[in-house]
XYZ file of N, CA and C in Angstrom:
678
model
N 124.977 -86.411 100.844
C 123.560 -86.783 100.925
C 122.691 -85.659 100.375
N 121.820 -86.120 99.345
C 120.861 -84.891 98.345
C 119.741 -84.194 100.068
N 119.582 -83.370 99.517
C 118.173 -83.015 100.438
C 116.722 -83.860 100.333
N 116.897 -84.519 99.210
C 115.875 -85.222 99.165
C 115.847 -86.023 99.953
N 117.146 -86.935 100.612
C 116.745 -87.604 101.459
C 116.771 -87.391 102.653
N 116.726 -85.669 102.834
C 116.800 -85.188 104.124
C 115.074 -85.587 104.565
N 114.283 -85.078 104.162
C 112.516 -84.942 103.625
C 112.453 -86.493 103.618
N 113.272 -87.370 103.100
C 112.805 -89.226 103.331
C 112.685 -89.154 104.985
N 113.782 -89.344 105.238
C 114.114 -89.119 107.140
C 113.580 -88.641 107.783
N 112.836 -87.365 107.449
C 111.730 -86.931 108.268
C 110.200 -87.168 107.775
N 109.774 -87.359 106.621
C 108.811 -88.441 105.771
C 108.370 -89.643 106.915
N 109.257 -90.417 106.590
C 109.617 -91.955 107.579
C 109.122 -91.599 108.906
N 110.225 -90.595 109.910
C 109.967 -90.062 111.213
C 108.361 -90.016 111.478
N 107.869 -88.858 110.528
C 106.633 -88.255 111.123
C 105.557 -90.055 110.957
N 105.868 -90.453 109.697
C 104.912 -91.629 109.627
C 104.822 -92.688 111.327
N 105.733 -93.006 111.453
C 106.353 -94.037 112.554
C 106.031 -93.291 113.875
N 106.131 -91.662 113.947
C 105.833 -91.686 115.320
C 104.003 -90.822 115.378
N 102.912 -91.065 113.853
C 102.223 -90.839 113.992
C 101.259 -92.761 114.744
N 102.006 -93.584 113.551
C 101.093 -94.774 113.644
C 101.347 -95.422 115.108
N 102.677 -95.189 115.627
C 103.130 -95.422 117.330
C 102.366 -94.414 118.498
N 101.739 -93.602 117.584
C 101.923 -92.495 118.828
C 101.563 -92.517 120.375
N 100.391 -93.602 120.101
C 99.312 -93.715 121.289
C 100.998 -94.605 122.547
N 101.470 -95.625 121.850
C 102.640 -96.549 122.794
C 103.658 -95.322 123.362
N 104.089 -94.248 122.349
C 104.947 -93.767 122.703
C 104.523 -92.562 123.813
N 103.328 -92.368 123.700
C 102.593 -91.024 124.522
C 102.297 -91.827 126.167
N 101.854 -92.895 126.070
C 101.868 -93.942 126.922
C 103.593 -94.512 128.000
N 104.565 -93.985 126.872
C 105.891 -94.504 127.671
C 106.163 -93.197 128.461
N 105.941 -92.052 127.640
C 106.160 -90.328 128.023
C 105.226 -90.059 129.720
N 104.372 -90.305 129.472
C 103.170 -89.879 130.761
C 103.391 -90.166 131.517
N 103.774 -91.329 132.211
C 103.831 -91.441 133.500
C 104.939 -90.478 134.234
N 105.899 -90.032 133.264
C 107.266 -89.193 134.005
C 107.065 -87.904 133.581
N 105.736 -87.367 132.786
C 106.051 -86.013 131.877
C 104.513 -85.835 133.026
N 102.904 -86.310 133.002
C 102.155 -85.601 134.117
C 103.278 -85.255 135.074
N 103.718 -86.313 136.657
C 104.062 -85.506 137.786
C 105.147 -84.407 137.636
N 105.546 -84.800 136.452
C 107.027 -84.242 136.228
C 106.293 -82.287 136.251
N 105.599 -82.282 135.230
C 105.098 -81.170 134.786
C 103.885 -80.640 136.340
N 103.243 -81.644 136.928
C 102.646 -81.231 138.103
C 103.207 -80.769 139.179
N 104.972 -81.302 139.525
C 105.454 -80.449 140.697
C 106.022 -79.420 139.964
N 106.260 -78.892 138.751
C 106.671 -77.624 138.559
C 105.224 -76.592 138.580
N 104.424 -76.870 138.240
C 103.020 -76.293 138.881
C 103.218 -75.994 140.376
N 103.045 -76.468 140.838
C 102.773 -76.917 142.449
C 103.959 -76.322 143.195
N 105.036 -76.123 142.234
C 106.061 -75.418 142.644
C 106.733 -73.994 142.682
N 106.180 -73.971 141.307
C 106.687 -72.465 140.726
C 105.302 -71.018 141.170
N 104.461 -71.879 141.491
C 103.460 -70.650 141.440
C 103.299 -70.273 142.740
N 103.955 -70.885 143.392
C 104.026 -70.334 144.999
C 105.562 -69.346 145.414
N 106.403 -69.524 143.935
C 107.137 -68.664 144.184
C 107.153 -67.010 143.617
N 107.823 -66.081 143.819
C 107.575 -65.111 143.243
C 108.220 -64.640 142.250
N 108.852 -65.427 141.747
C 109.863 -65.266 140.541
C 110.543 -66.633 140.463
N 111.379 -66.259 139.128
C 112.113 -68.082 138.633
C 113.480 -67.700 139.251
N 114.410 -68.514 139.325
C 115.433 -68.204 139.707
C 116.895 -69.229 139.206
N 117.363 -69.002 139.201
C 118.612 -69.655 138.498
C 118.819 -71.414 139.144
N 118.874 -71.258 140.456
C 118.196 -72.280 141.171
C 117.410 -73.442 141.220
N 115.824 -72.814 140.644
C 114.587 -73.100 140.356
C 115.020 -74.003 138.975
N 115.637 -73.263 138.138
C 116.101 -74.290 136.759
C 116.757 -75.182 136.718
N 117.854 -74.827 137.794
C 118.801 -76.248 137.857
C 118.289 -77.351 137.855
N 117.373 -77.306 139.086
C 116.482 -78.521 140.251
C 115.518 -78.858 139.002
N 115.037 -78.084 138.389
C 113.774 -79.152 137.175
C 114.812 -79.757 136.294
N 116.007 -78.853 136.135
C 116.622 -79.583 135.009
C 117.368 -81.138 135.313
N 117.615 -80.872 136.335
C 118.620 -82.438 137.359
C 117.201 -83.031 136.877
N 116.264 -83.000 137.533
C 114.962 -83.945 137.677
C 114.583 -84.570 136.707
N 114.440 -83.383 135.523
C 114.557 -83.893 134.561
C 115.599 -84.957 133.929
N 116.813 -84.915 133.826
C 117.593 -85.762 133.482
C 117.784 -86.769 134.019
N 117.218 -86.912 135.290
C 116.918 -88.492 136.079
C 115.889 -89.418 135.201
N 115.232 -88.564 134.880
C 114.049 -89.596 134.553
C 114.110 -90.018 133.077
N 114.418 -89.102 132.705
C 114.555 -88.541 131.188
C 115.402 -90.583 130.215
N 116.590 -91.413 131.141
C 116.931 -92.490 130.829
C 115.783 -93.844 130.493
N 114.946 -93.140 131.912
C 114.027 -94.526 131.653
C 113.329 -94.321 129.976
N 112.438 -93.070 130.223
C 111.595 -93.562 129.165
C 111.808 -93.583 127.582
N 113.689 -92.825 127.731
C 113.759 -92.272 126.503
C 114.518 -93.678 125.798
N 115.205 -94.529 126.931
C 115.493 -95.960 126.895
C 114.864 -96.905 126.465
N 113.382 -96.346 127.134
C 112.405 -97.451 126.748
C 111.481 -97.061 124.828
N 111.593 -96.355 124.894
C 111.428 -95.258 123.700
C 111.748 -96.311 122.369
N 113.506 -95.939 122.331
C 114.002 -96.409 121.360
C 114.499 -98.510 121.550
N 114.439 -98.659 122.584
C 113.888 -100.246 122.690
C 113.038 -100.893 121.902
N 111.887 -99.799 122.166
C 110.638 -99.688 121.216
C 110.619 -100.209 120.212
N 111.471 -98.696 119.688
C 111.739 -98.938 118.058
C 112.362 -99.762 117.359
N 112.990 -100.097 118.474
C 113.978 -101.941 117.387
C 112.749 -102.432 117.532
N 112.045 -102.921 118.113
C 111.361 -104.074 118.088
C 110.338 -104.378 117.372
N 110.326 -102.793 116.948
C 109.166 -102.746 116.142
C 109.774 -102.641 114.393
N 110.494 -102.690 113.986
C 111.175 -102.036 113.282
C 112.037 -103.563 112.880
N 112.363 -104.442 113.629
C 112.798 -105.998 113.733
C 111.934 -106.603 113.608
N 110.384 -106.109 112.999
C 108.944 -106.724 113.458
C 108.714 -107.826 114.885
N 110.091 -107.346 115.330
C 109.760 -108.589 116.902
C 109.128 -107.511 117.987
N 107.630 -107.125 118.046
C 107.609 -106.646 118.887
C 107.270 -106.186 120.465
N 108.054 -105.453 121.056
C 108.292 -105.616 122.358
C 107.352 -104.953 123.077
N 106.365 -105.444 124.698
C 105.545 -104.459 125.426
C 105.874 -103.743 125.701
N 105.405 -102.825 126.392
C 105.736 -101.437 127.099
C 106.819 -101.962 128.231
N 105.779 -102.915 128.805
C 106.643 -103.428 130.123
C 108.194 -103.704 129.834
N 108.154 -104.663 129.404
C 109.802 -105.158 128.544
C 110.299 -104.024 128.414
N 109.683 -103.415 127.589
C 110.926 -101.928 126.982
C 111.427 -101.417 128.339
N 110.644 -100.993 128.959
C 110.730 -100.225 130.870
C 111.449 -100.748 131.575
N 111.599 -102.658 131.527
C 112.647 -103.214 131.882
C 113.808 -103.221 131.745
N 113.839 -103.120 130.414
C 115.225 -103.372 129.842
C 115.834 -101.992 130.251
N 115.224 -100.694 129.947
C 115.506 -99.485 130.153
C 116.185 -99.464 131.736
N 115.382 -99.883 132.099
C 116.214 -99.654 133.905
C 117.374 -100.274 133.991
N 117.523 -101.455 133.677
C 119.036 -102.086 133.366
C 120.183 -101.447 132.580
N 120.023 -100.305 131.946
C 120.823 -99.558 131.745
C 120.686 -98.021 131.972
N 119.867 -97.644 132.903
C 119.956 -96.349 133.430
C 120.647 -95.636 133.742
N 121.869 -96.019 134.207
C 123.548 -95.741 135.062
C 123.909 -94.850 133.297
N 124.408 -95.819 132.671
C 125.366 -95.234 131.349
C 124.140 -94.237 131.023
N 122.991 -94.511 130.378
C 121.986 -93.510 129.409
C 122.197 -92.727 130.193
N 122.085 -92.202 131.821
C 122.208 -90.824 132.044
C 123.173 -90.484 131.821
N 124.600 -91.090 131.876
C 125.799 -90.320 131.974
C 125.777 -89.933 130.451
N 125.730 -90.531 129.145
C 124.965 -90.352 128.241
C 124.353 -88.628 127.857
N 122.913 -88.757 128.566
C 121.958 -87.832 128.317
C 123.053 -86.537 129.127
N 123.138 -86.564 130.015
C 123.944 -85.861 130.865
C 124.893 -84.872 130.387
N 125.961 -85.910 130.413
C 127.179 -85.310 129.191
C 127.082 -84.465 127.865
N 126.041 -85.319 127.478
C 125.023 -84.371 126.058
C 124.460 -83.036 126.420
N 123.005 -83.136 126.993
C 123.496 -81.808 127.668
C 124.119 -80.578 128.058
N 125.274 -81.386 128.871
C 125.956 -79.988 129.065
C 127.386 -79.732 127.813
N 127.058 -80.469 127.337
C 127.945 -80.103 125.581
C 127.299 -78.839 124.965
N 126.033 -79.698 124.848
C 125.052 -78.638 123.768
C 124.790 -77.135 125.039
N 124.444 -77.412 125.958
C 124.358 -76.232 126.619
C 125.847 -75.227 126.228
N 126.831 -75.877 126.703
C 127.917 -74.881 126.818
C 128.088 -74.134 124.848
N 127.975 -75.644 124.101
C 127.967 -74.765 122.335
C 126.851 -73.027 122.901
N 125.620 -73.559 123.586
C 124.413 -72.879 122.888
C 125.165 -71.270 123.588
N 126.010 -71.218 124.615
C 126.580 -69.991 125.006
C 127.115 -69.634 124.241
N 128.048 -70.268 123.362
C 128.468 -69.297 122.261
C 127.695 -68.799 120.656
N 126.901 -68.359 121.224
C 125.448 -67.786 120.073
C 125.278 -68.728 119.551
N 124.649 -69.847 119.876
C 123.536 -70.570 119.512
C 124.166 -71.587 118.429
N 124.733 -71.223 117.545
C 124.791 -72.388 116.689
C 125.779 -73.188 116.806
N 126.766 -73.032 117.441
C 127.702 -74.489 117.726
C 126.818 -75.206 118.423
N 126.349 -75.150 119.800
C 125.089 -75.854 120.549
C 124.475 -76.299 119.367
N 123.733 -76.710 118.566
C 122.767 -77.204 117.899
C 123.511 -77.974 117.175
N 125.085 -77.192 116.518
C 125.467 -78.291 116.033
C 125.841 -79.565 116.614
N 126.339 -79.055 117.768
C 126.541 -80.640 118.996
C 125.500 -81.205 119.225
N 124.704 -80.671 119.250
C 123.255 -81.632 119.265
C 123.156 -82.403 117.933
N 123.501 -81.788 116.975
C 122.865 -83.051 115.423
C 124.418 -83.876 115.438
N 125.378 -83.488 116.093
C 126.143 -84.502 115.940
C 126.375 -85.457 117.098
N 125.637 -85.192 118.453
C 125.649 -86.445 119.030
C 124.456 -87.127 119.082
N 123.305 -86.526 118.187
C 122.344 -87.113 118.020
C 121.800 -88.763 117.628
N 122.698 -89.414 118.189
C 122.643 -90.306 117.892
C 123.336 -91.329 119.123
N 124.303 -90.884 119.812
C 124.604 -91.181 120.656
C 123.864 -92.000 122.021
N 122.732 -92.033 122.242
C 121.911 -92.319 122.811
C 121.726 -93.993 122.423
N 121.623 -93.871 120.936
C 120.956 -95.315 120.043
C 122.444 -95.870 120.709
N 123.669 -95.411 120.550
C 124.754 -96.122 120.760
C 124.796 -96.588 122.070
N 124.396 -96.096 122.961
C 124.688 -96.393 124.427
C 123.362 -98.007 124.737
N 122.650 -97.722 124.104
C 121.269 -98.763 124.582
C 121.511 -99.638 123.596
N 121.616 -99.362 122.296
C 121.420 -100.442 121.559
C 122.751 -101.796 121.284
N 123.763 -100.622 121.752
C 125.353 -101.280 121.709
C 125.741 -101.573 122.837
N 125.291 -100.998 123.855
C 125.343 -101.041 125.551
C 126.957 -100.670 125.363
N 127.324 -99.348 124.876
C 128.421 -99.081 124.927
C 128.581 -97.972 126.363
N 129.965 -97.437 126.223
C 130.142 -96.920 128.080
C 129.683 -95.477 127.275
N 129.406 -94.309 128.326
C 129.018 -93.246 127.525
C 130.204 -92.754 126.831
N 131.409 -92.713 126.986
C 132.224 -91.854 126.050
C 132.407 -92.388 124.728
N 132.684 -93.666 124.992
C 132.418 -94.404 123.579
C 130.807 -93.971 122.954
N 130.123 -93.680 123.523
C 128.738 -93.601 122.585
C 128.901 -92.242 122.034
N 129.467 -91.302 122.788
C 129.224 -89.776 122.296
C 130.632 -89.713 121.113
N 131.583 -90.299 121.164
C 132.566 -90.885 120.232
C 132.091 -91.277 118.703
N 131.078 -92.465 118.708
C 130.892 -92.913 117.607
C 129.941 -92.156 117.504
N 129.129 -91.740 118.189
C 127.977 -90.328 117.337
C 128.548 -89.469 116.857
N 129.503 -88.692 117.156
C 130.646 -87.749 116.306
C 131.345 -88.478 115.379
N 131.688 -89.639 115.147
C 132.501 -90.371 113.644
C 131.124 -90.464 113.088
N 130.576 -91.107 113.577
C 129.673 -91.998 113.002
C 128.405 -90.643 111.850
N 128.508 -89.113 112.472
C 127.664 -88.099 112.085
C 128.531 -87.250 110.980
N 129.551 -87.545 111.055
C 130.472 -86.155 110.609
C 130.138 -86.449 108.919
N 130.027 -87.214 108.278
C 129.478 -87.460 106.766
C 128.212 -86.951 106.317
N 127.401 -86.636 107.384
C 125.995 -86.618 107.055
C 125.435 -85.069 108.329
N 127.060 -84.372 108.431
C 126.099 -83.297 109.381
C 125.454 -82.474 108.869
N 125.875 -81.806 107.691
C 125.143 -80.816 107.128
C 123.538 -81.010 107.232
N 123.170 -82.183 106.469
C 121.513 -82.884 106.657
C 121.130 -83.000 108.105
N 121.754 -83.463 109.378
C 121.802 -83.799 110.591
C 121.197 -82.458 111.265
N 121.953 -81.299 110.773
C 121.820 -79.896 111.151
C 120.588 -79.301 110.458
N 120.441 -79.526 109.572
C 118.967 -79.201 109.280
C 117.724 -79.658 109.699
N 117.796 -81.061 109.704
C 116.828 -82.259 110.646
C 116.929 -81.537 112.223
N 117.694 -80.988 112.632
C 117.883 -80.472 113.796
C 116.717 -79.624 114.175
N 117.003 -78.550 113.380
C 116.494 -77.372 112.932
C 115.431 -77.446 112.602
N 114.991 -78.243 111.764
C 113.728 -78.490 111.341
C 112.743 -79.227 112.528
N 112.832 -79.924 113.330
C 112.549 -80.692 114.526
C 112.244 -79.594 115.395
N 113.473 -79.420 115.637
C 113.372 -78.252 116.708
C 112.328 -77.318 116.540
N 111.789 -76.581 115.248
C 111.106 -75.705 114.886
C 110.039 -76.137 115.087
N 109.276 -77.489 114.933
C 108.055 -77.981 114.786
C 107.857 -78.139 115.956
N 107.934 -78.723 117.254
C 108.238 -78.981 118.207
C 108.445 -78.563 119.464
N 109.533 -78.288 119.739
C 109.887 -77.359 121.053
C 109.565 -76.122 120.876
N 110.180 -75.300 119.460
C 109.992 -74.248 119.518
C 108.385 -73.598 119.807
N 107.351 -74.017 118.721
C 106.073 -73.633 119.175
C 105.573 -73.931 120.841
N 105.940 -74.943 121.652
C 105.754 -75.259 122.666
C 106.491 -74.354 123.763
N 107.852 -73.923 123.703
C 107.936 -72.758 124.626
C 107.265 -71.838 124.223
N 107.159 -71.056 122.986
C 106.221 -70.025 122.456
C 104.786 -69.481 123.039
N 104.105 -71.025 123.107
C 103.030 -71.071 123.632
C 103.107 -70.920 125.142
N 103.976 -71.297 125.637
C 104.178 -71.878 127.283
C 104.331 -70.115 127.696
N 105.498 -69.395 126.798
C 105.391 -67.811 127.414
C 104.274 -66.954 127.250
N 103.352 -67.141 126.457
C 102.268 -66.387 125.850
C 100.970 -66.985 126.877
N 101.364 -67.978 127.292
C 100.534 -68.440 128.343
C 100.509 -67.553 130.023
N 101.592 -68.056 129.544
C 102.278 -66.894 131.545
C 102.035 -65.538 130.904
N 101.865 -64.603 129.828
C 101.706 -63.503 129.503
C 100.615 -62.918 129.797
N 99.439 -63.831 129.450
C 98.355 -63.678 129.781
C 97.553 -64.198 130.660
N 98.500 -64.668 131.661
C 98.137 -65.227 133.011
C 96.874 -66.230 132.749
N 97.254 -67.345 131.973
C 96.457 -68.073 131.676
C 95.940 -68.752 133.124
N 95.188 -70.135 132.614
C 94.595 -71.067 133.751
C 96.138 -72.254 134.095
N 96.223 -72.309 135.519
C 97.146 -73.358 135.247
C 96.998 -75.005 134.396
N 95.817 -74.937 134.139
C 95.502 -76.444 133.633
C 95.953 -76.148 132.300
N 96.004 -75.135 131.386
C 96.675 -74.666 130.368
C 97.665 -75.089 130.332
N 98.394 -74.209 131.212
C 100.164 -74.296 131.036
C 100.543 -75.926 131.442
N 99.638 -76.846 132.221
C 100.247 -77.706 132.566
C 100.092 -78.768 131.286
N 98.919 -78.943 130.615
C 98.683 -79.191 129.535
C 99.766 -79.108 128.685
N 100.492 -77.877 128.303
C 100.923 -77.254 127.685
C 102.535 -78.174 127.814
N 102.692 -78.128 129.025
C 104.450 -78.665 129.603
C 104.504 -80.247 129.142
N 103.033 -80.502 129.417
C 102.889 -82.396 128.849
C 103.460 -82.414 127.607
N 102.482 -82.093 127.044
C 102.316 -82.300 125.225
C 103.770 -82.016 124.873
N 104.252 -80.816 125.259
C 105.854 -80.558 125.073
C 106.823 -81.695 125.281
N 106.731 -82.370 126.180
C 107.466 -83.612 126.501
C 107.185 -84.641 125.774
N 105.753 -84.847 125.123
C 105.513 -85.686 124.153
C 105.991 -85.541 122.639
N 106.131 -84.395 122.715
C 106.326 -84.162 121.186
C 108.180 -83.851 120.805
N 108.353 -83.754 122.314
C 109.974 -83.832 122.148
C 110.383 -85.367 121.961
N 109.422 -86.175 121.784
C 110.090 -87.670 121.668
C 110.468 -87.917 120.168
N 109.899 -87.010 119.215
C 109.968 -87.522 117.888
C 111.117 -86.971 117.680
N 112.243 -86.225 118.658
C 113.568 -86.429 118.181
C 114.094 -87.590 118.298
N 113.601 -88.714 119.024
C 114.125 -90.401 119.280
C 113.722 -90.666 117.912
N 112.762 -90.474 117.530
C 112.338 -91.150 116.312
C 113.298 -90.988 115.196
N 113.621 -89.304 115.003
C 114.265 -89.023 113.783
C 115.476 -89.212 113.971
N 116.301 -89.731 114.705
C 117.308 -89.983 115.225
C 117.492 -91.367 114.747
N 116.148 -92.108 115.406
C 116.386 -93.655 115.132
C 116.668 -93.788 113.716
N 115.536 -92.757 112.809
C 115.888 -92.979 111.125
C 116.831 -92.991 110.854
N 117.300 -91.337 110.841
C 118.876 -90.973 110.354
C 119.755 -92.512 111.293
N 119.699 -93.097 112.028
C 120.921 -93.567 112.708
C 120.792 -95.224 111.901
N 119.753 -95.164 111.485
C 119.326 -96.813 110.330
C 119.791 -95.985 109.111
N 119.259 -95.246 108.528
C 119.929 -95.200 106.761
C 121.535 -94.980 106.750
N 122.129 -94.474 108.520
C 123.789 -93.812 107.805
C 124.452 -95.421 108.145
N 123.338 -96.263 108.879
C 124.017 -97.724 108.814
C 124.008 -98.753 107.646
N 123.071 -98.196 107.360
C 122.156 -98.747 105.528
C 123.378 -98.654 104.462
N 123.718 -97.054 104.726
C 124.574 -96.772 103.550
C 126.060 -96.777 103.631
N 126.416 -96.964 104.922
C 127.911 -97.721 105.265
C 128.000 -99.291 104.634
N 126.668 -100.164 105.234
C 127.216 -101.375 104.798
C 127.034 -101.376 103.662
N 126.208 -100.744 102.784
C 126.046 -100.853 101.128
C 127.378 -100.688 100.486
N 128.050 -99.580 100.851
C 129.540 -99.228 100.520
C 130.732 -100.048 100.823
């Protein structure tokens, strides 16, 4: 795959999750405010972070993390099938498979966590290669091992690009958003800042669903063409 159509894939991405944004910021909020309000409400009454302290946001996080990221890419078929689906529907359907997407999100996770211990770049690469895995579990209603399975066959042709889209995502995205989030606590900002700050982060981590959804339509595009 040229690089050029690395830049299509993320072209496409940014378009789709600018003209969606308001539906998709709308599926994010209801779990990214409280989510981001009890770590407020939580952390500043303690006197330090603690190994602990991360686990418990991170579990929390990954509870919730099925519904909306379920309802997310629901979304995007439907919109994308021009059949398209409400918020509500998507939220529905999402809960009906909550069980697998976490084991799913879960499993993912602690893949890419354990790569990211060994200096960083195996982690990322497990991330662009199960990046896709997710679409497999909801859209195929496959069990999770089978989904994290065919995201590794289904990526291994197209990782090199996968790994850059990674990278490139990541950079736009998360990265400026912790950046900001430490430079915030540096200067002992206002908490309405930082909480601000933890939202938008959760919002803008959705346009990895997006670029995911692309890449996971053109490497289907260009299988059946072949």
């Amino acid at each position: 795959m040229a690089v050029s159509g690395l830049w299509d894939w993320l072209a496409d991405s940014v378009h789709f999750y600018r003209r969606h944004f308001m539906a998709i910021a709308l599926m994010v909020l209801p779990f990214a405010i409280p989510f981001a309000a009890i770590q407020s409400m939580y952390v500043q009454n303690l006197p330090e972070e603690s190994a602990v302290n991360y686990w418990m946001f991170v579990g929390l996080g990954l509870l919730m993390q099925p519904i909306y990221q379920g309802a997310i890419i629901l979304y995007m078929r439907s919109h994308i099938k021009q059949q398209p689906w409400s918020i509500s529907r998507c939220f529905e359907a999402a809960l009906s498979i909550w069980p697998s997407l976490f084991l799913v999100i879960a499993m993912t996770f602690s893949l890419v966590m354990l790569g990211l211990s060994f200096f960083v770049l195996p982690g990322i690469v497990i991330a662009s290669r199960l990046i896709v895995a997710d679409l497999h579990c909801v859209l195929h209603r496959t069990t999770p091992l089978q989904a994290i399975s065919a995201s590794w066959k289904q990526t291994e042709e197209y990782k090199w690009p996968l790994l850059a889209g990674v990278i490139i995502v990541a950079g736009v995205t998360m990265i400026p958003v912790w950046g900001v989030h430490r430079w915030l606590l540096a200067q002992q900002a206002s908490e309405l800042l930082v909480f601000s700050n933890r939202v938008l982060g959760q919002i803008l981590e959705a346009f990895f669903l997006v670029f995911a959804y692309r890449a996971y339509s053109a490497m289907n595009s260009e299988s059946e063409a072949s």
